[in-house]
Coordinates of C-alpha atoms and ligand atoms in Angstrom, one line a residue:
X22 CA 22.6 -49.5 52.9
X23 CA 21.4 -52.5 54.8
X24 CA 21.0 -55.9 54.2
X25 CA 17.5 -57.0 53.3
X26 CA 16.8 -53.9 51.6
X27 CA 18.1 -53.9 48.1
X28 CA 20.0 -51.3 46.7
X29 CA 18.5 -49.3 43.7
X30 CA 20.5 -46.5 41.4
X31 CA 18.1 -44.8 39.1
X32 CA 19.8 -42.9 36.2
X33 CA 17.7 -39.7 35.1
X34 CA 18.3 -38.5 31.9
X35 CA 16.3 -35.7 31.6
X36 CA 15.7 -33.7 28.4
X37 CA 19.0 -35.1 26.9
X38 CA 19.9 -37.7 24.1
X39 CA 18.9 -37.9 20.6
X40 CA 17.5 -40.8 19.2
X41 CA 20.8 -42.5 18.3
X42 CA 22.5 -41.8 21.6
X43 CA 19.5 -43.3 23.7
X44 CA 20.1 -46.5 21.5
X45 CA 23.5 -46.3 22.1
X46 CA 23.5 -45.3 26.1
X47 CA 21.4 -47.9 26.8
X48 CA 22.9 -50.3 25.0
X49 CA 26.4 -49.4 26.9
X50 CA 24.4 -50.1 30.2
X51 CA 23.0 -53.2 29.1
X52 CA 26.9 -54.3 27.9
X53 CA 28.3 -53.2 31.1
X54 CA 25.9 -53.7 34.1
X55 CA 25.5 -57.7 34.6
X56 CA 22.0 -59.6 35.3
X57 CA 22.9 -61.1 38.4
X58 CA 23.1 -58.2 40.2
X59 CA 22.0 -57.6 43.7
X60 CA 20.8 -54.2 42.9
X61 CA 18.1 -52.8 41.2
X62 CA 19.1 -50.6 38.1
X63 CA 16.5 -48.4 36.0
X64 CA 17.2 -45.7 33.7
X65 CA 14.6 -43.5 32.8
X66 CA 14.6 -41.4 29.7
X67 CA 12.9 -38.6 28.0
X68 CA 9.0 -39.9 27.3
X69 CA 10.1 -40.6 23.9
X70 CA 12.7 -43.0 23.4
X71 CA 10.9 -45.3 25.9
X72 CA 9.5 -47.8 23.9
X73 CA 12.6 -48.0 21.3
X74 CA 15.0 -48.4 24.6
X75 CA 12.5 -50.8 26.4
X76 CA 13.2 -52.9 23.4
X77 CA 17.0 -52.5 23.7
X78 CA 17.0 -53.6 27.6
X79 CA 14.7 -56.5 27.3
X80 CA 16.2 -59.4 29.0
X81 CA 18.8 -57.6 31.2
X82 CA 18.5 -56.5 34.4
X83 CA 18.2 -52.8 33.6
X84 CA 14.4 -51.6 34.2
X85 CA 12.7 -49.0 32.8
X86 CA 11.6 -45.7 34.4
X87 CA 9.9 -42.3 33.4
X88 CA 10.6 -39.3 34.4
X89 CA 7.0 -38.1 35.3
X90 CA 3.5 -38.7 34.0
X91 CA 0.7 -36.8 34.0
X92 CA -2.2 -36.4 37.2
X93 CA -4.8 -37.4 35.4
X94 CA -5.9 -40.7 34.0
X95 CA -6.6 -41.2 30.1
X96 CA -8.5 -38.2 28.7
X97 CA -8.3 -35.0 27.2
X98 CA -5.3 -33.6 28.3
X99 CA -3.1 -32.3 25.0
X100 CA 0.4 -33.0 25.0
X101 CA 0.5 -35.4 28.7
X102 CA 1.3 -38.9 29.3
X103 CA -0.8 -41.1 31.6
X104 CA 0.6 -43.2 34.0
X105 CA -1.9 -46.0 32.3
X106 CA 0.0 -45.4 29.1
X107 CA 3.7 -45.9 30.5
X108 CA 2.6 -49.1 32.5
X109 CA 3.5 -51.8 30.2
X110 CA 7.3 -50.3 29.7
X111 CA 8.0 -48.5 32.9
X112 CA 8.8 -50.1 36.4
X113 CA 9.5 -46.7 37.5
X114 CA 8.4 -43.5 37.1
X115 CA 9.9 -40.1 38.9
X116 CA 7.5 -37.9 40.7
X117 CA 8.4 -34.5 42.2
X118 CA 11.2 -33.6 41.0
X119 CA 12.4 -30.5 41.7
X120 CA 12.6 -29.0 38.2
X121 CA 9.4 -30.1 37.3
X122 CA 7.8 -28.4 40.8
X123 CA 10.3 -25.1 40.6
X124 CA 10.1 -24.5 36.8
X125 CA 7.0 -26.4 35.7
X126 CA 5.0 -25.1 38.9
X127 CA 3.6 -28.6 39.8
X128 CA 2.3 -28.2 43.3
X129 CA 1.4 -31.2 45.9
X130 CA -1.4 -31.5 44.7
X131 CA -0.5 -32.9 41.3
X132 CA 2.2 -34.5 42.9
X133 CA -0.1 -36.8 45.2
X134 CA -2.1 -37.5 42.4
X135 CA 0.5 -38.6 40.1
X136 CA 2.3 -41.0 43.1
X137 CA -1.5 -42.6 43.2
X138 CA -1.8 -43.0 39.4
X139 CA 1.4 -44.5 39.6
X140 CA 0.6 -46.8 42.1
X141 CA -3.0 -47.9 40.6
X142 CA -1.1 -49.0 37.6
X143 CA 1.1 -51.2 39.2
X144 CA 4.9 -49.3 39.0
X145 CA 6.8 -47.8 41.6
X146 CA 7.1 -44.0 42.3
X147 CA 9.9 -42.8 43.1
X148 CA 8.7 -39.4 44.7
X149 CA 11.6 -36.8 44.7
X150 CA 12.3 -34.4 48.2
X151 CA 14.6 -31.5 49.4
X152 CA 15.0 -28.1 49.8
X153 CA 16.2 -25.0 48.3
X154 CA 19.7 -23.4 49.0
X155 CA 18.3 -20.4 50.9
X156 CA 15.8 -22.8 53.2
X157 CA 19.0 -24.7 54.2
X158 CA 20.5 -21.6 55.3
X159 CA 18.0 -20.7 57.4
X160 CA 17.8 -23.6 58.9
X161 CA 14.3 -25.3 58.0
X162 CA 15.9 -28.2 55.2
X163 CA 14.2 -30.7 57.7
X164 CA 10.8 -29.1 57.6
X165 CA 10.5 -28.1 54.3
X166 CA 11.3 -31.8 53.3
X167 CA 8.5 -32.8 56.3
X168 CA 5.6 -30.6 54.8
X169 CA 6.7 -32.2 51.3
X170 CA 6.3 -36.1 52.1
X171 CA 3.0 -35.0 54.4
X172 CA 1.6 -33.3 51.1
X173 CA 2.2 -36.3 48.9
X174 CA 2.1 -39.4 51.2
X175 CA -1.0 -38.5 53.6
X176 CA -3.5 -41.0 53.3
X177 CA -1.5 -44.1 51.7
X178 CA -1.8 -47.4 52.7
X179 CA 1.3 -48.7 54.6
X180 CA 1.4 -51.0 51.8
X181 CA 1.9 -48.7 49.1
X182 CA 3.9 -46.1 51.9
X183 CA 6.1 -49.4 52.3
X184 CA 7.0 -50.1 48.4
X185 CA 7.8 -46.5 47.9
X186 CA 10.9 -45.0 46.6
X187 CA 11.9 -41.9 47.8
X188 CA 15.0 -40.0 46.7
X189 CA 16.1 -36.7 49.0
X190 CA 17.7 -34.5 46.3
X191 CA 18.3 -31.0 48.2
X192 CA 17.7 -28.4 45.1
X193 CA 21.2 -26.9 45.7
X194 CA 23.2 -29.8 44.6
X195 CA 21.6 -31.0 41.4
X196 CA 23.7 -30.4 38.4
X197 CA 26.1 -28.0 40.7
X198 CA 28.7 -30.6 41.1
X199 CA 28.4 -29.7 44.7
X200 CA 26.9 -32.8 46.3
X201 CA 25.8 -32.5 49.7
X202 CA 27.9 -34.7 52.2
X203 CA 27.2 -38.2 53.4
X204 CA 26.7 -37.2 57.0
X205 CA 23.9 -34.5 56.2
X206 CA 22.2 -36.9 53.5
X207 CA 22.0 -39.4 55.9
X208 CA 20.4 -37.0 58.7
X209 CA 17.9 -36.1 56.2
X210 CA 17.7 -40.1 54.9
X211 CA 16.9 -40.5 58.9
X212 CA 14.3 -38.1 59.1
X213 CA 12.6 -39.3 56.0
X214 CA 12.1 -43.0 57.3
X215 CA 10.6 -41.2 60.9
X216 CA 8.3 -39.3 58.7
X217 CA 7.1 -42.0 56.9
X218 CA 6.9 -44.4 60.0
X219 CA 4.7 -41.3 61.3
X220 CA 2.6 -41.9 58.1
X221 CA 1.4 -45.3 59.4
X222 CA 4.2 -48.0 57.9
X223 CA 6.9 -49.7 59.0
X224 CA 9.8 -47.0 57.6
X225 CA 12.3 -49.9 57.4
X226 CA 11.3 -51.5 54.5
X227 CA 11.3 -48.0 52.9
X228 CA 14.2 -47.3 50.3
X229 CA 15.4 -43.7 50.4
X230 CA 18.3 -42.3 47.9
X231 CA 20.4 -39.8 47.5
X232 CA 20.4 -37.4 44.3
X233 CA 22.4 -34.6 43.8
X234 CA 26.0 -34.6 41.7
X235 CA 26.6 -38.1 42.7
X236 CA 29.3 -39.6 40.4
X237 CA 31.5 -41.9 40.3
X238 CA 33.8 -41.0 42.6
X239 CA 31.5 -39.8 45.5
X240 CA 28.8 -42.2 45.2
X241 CA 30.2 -45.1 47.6
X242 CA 30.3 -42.3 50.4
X243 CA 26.4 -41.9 50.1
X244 CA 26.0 -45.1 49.7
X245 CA 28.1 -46.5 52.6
X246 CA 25.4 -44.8 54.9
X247 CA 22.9 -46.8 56.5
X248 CA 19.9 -45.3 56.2
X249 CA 20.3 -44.6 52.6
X250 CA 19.5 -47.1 50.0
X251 CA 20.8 -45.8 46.6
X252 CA 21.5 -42.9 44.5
X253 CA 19.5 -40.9 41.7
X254 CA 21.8 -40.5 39.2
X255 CA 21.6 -37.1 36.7
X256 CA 24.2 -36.0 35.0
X257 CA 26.7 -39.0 35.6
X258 CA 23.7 -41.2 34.2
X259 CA 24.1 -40.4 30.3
X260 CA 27.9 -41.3 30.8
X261 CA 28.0 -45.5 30.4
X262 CA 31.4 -45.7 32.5
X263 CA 30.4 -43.2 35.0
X264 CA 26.9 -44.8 35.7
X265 CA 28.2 -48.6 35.8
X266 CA 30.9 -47.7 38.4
X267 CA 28.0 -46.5 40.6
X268 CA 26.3 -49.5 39.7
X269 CA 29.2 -51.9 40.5
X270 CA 30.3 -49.4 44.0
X271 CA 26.5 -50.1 45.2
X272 CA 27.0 -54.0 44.2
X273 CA 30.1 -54.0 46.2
X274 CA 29.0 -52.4 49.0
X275 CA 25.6 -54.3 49.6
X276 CA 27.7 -58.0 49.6
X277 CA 29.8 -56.4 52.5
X278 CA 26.9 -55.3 54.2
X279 CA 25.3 -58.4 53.6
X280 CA 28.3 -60.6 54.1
X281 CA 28.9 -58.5 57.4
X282 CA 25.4 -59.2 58.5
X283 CA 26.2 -63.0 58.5
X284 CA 28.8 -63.1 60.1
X285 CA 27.5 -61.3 63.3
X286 CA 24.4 -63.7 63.5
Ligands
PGA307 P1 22.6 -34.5 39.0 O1 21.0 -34.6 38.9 O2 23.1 -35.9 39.3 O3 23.0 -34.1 37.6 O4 22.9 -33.5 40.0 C1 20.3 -35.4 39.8 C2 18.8 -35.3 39.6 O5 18.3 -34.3 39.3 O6 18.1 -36.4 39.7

């Protein structure tokens, strides 16, 4: 991380929780994740129990994410949600992720239309990258995750392309419990900002995570690395302790930066 961008973990919960244990997770994050933080925390569960928990996290520091919406505006679309609809609870929503493109077939072109519904209604996407097990091995992780942000990002403006979230979350290493390490998430984090700067903005300002079995053990190692700003959390997310000592290893690690970054001017 750097100083001047702020830090953001993101906790996805996917298709898990009942009713009570949404109530109850997200009251555990509200008790144990403080306001003043200097890192942005959102947790983003199934469509839902939105509402109910956006009630439970009002006035904490904890924002509200979903985990996709549909690429359409309002209409006739059975069983979809419309990025209009999750506007006045989310600040987030997850686009791309990897389940929903390998096992729900959503292709780029629902993907760039979903980042630019998201957009239009005032949240930020957080568009999810990375490549399969196989294209690593031979070599083409880097251009797979290229063609991916090209397909989704092509034509933004640099002000959007500059307020993005992007999380690289190489399809290997989610729920596997075999993370991939610092020094390769940062090569990719690297290559993401060049990408972007390609696409017309300034990739500094950019904030680019790291997703993949990140817990609490392993997360300040991602999150030591410059060029990545955070960590998209799965299956450590639905765990309160697990998720707030992320939460307080990203805290810690952003006043060093920061506190580093004034002492050397
Ligand atoms: P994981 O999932 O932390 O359980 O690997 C990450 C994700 O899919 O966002």
């Amino acid at each position: 991380m750097r100083p001047g961008r702020r830090p953001l973990i993101a906790g996805n919960w996917k298709m898990h929780t009942s009713y009570e244990e949404a109530l109850a997770l997200a009251r555990g994050c509200v008790e144990r994740i403080p306001a003043s933080l200097a890192v942005d925390v959102a947790i983003h569960p199934p469509f839902i129990w939105l509402v109910p928990v956006s009630k439970v996290l009002e006035g904490s520091a904890i924002a509200l994410g979903a985990q996709n919406c549909a690429a359409r505006e309002d209409g006739p679309l059975t069983g979809e949600v419309s990025a209009h609809m999750l506007a006045p609870f989310c600040r987030y929503v997850i686009v791309g992720h990897s389940e929903r493109r390998l096992l729900l077939h959503e292709d780029d072109a629902a993907i760039a239309a979903k980042l630019r519904l998201v957009f239009d209604h005032g949240m930020t996407p957080i568009l999810c990258v990375g490549e399969q097990l196989a294209q690593r091995e031979a070599g083409q992780a880097g251009e797979v995750v290229t063609q991916q942000l090209r397909a989704a990002l092509d034509g933004l403006t640099p002000d959007r392309l500059a307020r993005l979230v992007i999380a690289y979350e190489p399809v290997w290493a989610i729920g596997t419990g075999v993370p991939a390490t610092p020094a390769d998430a940062e090569a990719m984090a690297q290559l993401i900002r060049a990408v972007v700067a390609e696409l017309g903005t300034d990739g500094a300002a950019l904030r680019v995570l790291y997703g993949g079995s990140v817990n609490a053990t392993n997360a300040a190692g991602f999150l030591a690395m410059p060029a990545i700003d955070g960590a998209l959390v799965g299956g450590a997310s639905l765990d309160v302790e697990q998720f707030s000592a992320i939460v307080q290893a990203a805290e810690a690690l952003y006043q060093q930066a920061a506190d580093q970054a004034t002492m050397e001017a």
